[in-house]
XYZ file of N, CA and C in Angstrom:
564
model
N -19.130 -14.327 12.793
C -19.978 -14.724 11.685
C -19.241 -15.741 10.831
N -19.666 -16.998 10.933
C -18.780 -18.153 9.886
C -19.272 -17.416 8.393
N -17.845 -17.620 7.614
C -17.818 -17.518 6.508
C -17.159 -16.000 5.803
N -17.353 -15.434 7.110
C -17.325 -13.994 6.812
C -15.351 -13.761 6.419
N -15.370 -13.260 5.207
C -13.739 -13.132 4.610
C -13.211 -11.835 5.434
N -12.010 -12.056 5.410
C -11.582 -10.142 5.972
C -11.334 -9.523 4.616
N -11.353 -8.359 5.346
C -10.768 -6.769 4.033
C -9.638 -6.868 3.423
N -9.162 -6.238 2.554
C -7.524 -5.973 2.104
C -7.697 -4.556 2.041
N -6.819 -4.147 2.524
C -7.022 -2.286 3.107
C -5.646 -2.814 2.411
N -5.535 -1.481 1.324
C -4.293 -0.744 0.736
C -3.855 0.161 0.652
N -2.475 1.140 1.345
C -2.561 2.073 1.778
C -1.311 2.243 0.616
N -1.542 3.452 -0.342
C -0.901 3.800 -1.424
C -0.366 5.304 -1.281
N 0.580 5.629 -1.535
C 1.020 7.406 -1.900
C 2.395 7.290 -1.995
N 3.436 8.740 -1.944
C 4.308 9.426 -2.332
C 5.187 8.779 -1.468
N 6.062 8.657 -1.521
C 7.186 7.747 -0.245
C 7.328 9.453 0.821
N 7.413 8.528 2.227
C 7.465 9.231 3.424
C 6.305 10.232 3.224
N 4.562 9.544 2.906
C 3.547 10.565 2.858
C 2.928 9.893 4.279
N 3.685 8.758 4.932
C 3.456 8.698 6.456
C 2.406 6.836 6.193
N 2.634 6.152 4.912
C 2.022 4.999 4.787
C 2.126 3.937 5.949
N 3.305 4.011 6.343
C 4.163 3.042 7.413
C 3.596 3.299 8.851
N 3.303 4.494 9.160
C 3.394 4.865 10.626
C 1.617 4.638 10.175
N 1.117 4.851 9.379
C -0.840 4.658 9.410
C -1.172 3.148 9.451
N -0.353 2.479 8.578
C -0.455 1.397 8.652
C -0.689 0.278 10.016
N 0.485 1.060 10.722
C 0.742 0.558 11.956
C -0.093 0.992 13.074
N -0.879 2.253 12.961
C -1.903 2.618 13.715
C -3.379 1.513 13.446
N -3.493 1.849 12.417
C -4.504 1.176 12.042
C -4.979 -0.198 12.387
N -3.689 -1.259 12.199
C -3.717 -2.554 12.738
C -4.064 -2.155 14.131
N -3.551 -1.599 15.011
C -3.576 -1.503 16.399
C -4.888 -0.778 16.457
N -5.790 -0.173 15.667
C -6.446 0.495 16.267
C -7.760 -0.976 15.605
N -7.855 -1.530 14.675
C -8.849 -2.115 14.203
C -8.678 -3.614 15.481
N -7.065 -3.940 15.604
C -7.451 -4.757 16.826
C -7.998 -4.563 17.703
N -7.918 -3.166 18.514
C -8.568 -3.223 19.720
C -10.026 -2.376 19.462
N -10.646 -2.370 18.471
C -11.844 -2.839 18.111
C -13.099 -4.269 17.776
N -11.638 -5.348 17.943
C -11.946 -6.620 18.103
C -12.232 -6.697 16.711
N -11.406 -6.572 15.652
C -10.977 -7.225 14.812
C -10.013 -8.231 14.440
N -9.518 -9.144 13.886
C -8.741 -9.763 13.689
C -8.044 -9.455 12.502
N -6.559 -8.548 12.151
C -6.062 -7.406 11.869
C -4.463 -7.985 11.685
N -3.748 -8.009 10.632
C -2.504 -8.165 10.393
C -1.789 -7.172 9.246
N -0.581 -6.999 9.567
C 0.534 -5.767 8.347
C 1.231 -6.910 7.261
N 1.185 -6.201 6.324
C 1.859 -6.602 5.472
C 3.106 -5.809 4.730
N 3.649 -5.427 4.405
C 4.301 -4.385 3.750
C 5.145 -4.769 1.652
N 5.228 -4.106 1.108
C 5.708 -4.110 -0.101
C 6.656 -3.322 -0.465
N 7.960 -3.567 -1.045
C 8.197 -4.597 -1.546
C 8.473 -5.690 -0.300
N 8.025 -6.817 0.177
C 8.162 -7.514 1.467
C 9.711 -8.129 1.179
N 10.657 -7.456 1.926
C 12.246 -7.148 1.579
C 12.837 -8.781 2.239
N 12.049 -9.462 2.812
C 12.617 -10.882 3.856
C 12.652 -11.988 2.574
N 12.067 -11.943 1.692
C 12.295 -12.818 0.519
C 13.812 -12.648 -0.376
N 13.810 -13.455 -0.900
C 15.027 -14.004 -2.610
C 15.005 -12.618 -2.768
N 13.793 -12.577 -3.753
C 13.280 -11.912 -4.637
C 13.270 -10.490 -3.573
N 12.742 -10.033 -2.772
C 12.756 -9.232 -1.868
C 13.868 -8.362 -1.483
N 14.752 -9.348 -1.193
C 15.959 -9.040 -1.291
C 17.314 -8.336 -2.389
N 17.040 -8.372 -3.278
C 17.340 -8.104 -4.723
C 16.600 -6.627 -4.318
N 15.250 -6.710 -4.273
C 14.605 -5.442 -4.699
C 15.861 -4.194 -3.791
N 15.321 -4.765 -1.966
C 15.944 -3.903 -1.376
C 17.559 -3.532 -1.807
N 18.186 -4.104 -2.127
C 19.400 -3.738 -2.806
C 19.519 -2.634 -4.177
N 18.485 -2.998 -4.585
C 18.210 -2.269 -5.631
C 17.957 -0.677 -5.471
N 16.478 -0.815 -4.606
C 16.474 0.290 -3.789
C 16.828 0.741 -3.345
N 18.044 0.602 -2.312
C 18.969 1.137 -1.540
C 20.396 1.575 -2.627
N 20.535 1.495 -3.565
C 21.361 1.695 -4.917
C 22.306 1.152 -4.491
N 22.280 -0.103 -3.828
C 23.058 -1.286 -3.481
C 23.735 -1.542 -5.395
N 23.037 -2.279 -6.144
C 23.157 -2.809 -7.540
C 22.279 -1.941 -8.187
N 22.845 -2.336 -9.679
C 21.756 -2.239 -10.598
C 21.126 -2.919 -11.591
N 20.129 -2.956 -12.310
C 19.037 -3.865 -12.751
C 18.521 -3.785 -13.529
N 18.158 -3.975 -14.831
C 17.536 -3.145 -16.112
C 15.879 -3.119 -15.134
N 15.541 -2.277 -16.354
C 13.930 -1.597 -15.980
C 13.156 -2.814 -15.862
N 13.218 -3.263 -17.137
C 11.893 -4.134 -16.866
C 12.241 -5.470 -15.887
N 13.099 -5.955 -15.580
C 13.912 -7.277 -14.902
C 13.365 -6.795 -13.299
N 13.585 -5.281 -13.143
C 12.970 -5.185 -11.746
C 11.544 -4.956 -11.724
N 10.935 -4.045 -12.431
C 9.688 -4.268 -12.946
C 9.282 -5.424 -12.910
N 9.295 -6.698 -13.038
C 8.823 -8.665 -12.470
C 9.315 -8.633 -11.574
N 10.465 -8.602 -10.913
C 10.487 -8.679 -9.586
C 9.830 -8.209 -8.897
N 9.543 -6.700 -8.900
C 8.380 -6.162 -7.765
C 7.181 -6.731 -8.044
N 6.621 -7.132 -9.005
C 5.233 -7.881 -9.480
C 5.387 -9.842 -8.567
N 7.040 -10.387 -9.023
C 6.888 -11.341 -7.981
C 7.121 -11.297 -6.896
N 7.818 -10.636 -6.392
C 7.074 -9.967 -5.180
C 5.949 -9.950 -4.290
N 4.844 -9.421 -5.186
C 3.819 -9.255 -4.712
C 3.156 -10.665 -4.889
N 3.427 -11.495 -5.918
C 2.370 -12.864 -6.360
C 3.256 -13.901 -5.182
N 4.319 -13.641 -4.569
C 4.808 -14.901 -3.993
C 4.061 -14.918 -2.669
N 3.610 -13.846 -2.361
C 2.503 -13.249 -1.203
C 1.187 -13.777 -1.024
N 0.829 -13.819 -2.164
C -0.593 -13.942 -3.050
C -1.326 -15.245 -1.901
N -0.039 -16.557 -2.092
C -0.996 -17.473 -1.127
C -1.305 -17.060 0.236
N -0.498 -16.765 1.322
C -0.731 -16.368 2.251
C -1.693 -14.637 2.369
N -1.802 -14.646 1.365
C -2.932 -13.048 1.368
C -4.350 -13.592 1.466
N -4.369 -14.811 0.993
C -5.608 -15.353 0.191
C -5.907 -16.232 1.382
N -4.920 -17.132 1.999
C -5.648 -17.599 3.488
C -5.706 -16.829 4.551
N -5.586 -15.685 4.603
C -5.493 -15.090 5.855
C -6.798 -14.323 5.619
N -7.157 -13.808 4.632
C -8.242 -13.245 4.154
C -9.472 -14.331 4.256
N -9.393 -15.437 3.815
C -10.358 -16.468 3.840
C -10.229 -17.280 5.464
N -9.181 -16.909 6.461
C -9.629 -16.730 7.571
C -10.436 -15.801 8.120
N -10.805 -15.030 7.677
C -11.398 -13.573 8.328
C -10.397 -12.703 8.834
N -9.035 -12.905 8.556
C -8.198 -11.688 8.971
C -8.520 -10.467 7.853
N -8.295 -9.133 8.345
C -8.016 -8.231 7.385
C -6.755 -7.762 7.500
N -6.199 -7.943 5.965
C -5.112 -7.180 6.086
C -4.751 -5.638 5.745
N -3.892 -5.053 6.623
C -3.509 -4.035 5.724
C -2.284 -4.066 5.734
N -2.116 -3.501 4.377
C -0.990 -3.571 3.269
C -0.515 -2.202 3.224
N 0.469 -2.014 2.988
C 1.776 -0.584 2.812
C 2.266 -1.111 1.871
N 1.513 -0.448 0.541
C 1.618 -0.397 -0.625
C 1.486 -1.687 -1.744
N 0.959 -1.746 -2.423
C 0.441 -3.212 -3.308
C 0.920 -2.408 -4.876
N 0.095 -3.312 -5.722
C 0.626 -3.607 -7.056
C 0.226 -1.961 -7.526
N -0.447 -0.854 -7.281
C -0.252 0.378 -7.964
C 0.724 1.107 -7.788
N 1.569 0.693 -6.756
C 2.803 1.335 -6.389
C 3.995 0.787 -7.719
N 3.051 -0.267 -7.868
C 4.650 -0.715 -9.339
C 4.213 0.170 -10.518
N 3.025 1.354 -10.758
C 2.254 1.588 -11.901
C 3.039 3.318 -11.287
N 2.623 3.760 -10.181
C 3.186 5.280 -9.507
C 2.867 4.804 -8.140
N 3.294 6.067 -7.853
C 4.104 6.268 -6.150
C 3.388 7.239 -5.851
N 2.565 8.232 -6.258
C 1.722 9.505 -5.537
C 0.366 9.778 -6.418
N -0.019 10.280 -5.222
C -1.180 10.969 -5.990
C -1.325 12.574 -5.036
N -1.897 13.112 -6.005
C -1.498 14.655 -5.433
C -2.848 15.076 -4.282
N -4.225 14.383 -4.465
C -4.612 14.546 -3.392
C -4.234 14.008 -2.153
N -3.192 12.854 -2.250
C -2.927 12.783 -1.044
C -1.900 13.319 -0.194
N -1.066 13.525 -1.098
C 0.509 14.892 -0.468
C 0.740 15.223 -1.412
N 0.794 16.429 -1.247
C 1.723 17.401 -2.388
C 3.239 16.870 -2.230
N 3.775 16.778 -3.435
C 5.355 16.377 -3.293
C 6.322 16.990 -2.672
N 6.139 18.290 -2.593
C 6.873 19.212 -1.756
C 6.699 19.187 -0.155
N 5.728 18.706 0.162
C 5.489 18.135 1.704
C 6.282 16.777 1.573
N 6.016 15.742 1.122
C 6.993 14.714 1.228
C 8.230 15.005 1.339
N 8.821 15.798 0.238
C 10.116 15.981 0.368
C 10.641 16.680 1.577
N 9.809 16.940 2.214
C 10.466 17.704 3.484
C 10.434 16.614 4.521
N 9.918 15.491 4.555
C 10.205 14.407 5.677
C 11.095 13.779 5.299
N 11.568 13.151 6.984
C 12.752 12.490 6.942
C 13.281 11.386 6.012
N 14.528 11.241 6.145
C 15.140 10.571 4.525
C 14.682 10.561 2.911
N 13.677 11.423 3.361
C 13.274 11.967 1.540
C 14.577 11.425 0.721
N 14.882 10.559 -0.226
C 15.670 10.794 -0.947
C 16.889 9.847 -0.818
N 16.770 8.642 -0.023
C 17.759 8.009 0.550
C 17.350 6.593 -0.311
N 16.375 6.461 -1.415
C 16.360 5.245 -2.301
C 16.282 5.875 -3.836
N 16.275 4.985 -4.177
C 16.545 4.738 -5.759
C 15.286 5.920 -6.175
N 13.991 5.405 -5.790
C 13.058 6.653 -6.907
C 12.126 7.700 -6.156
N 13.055 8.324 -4.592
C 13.157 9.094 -4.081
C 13.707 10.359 -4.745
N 13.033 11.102 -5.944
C 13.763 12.139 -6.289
C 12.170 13.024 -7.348
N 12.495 14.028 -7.685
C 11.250 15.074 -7.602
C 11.084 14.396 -9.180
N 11.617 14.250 -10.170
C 11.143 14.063 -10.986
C 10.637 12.859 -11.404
N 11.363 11.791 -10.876
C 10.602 10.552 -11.143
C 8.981 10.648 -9.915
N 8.708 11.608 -9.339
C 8.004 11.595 -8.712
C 6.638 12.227 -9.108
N 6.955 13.437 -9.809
C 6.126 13.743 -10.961
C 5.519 13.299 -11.640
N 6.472 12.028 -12.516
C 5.725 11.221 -13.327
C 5.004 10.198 -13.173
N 5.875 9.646 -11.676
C 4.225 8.790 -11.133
C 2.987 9.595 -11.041
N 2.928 10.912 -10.191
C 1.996 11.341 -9.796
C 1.461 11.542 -11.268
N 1.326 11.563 -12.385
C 0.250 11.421 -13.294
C 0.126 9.906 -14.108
N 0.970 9.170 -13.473
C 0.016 7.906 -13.779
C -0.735 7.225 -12.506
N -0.275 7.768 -11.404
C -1.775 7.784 -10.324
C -2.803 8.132 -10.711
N -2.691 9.380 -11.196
C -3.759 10.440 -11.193
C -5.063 9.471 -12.523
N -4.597 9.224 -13.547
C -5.327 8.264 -14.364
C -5.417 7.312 -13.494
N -4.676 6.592 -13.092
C -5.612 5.098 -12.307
C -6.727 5.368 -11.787
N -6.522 6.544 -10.560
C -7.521 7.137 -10.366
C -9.101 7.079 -10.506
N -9.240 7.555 -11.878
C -9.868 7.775 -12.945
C -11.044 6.390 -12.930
N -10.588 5.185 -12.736
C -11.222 3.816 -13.143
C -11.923 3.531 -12.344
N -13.321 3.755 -13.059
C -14.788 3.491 -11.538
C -14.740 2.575 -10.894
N -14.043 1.453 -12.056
C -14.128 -0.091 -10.931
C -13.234 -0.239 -9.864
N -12.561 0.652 -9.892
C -11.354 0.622 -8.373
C -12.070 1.620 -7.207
N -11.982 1.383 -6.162
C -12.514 1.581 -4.877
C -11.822 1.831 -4.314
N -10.930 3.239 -4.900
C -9.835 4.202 -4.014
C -10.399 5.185 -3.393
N -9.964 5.495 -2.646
C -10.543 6.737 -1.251
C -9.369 7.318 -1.395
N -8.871 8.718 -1.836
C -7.862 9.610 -1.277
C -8.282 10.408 -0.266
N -6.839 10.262 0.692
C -6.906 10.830 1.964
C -5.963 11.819 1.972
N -5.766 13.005 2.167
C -5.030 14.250 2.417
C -4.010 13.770 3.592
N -2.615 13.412 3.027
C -1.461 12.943 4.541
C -0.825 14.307 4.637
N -1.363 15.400 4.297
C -0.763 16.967 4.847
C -1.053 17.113 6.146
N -2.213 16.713 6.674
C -2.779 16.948 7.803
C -1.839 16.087 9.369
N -2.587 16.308 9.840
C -2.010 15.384 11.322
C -2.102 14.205 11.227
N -1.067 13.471 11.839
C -1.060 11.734 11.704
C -2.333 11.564 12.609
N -2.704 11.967 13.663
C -3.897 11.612 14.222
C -4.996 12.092 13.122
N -5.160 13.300 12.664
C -6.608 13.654 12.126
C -6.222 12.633 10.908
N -5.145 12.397 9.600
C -5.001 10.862 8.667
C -5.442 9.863 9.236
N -5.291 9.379 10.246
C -5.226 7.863 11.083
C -6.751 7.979 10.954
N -7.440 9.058 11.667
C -9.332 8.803 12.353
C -9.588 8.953 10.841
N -9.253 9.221 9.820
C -9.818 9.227 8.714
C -9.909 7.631 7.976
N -8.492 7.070 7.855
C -8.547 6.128 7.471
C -9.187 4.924 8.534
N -9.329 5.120 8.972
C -9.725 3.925 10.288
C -11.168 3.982 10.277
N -12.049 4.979 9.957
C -13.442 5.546 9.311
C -13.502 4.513 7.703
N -12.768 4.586 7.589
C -12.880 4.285 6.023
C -12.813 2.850 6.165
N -11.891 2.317 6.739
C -11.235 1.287 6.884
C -12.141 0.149 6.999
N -13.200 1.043 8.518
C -14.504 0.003 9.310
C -15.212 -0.164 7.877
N -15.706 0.553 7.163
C -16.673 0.871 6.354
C -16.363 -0.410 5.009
N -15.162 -0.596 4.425
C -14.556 -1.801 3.943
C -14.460 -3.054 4.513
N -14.537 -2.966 5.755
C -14.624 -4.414 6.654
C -16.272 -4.727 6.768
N -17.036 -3.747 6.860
C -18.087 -4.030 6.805
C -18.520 -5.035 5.607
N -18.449 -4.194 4.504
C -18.876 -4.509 3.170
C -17.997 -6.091 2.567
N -17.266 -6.228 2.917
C -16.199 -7.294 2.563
C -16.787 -8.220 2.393
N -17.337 -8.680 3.051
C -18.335 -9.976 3.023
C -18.845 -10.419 1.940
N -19.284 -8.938 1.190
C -20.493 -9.171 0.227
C -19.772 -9.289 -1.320
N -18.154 -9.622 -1.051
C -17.228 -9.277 -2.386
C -16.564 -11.320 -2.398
N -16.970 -12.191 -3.240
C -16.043 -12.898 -3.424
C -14.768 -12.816 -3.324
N -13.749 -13.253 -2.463
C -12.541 -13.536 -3.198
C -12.080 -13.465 -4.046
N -12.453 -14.107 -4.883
C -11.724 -13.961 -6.217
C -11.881 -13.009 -6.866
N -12.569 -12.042 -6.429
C -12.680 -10.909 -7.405
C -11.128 -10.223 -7.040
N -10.913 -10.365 -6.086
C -9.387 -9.384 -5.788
C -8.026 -9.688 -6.897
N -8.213 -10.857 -7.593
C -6.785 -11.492 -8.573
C -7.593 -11.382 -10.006
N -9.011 -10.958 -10.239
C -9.313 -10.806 -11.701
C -7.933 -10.211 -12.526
């Protein structure tokens, strides 16, 4: 269909609630549905700026709050052009994790924190730890809250297959509709 934009599928939660491994299903599963389907990931660590973060994260250095706070935000805007032609090609992307991940890191319908913490390397970055994890999970929980956002929580307690057929359900259902959303509404 000329004209037709792709999706931006954003896959948000608790670190190790399994974002990475869905992500990667998903592309593979929306390609061989004959979509045209690409990953993105955040903080995208191959950049300047990227680079810094992962150091950061890895408690390589350290960084005042808010100094990394713009970095993860440029971060995400140095992206912005290539998000915006690939989308206005008709690719859809999906993304492992975007700009609510700089606001919190969980939301409790989608893993309880105590399930996260039991997967592997729980705890091997900077805001891998129960209490800063807490306090995202209630400024998720308000984002939440905002009718104009078009979040779907998905339960990652369950099986990576029964998560995956869930989001990939959801996923079609956003690719469908995409069409009917300007562009520019995504950078208001």
């Amino acid at each position: 269909m000329a004209g037709r934009r792709g999706a931006l599928i954003v896959l948000e939660g608790v670190d190790r609630a399994g974002k990475s491994t869905q992500s990667r299903k998903l592309v593979s599963a929306l390609r061989a549905a004959g979509h045209r389907a690409e990953l993105l990931r955040f903080p995208e660590r191959s950049t300047e700026i990227g680079k810094l973060l992962s150091s950061y994260l890895e408690k390589k250095s350290d960084m005042e709050d808010h100094s990394v706070h713009l970095l993860f935000s440029a971060n995400r805007w140095e992206q912005v052009p290539l998000i915006k032609e690939k989308l206005d090609q008709g690719v859809t992307l999906v993304v492992d994790r975007y700009a609510f991940s700089g606001v919190a890191f969980t939301s409790a319908k989608e893993l309880r924190l105590a399930d996260a913490a039991t997967r592997g390397e729980f705890g091997c970055e900077r805001y891998e730890n129960w209490a800063f994890q807490e306090r995202a999970l209630r400024c998720f929980q308000q984002l939440m809250t905002d009718p104009t956002l078009n979040w779907k929580a998905v339960d990652a307690s369950r099986s990576v297959e029964d998560v995956h057929e869930e989001i990939r359900t959801l996923s079609e259902d956003t690719i469908r509709t995409a069409v009917q959303r300007p562009l520019e509404e995504l950078w208001k």
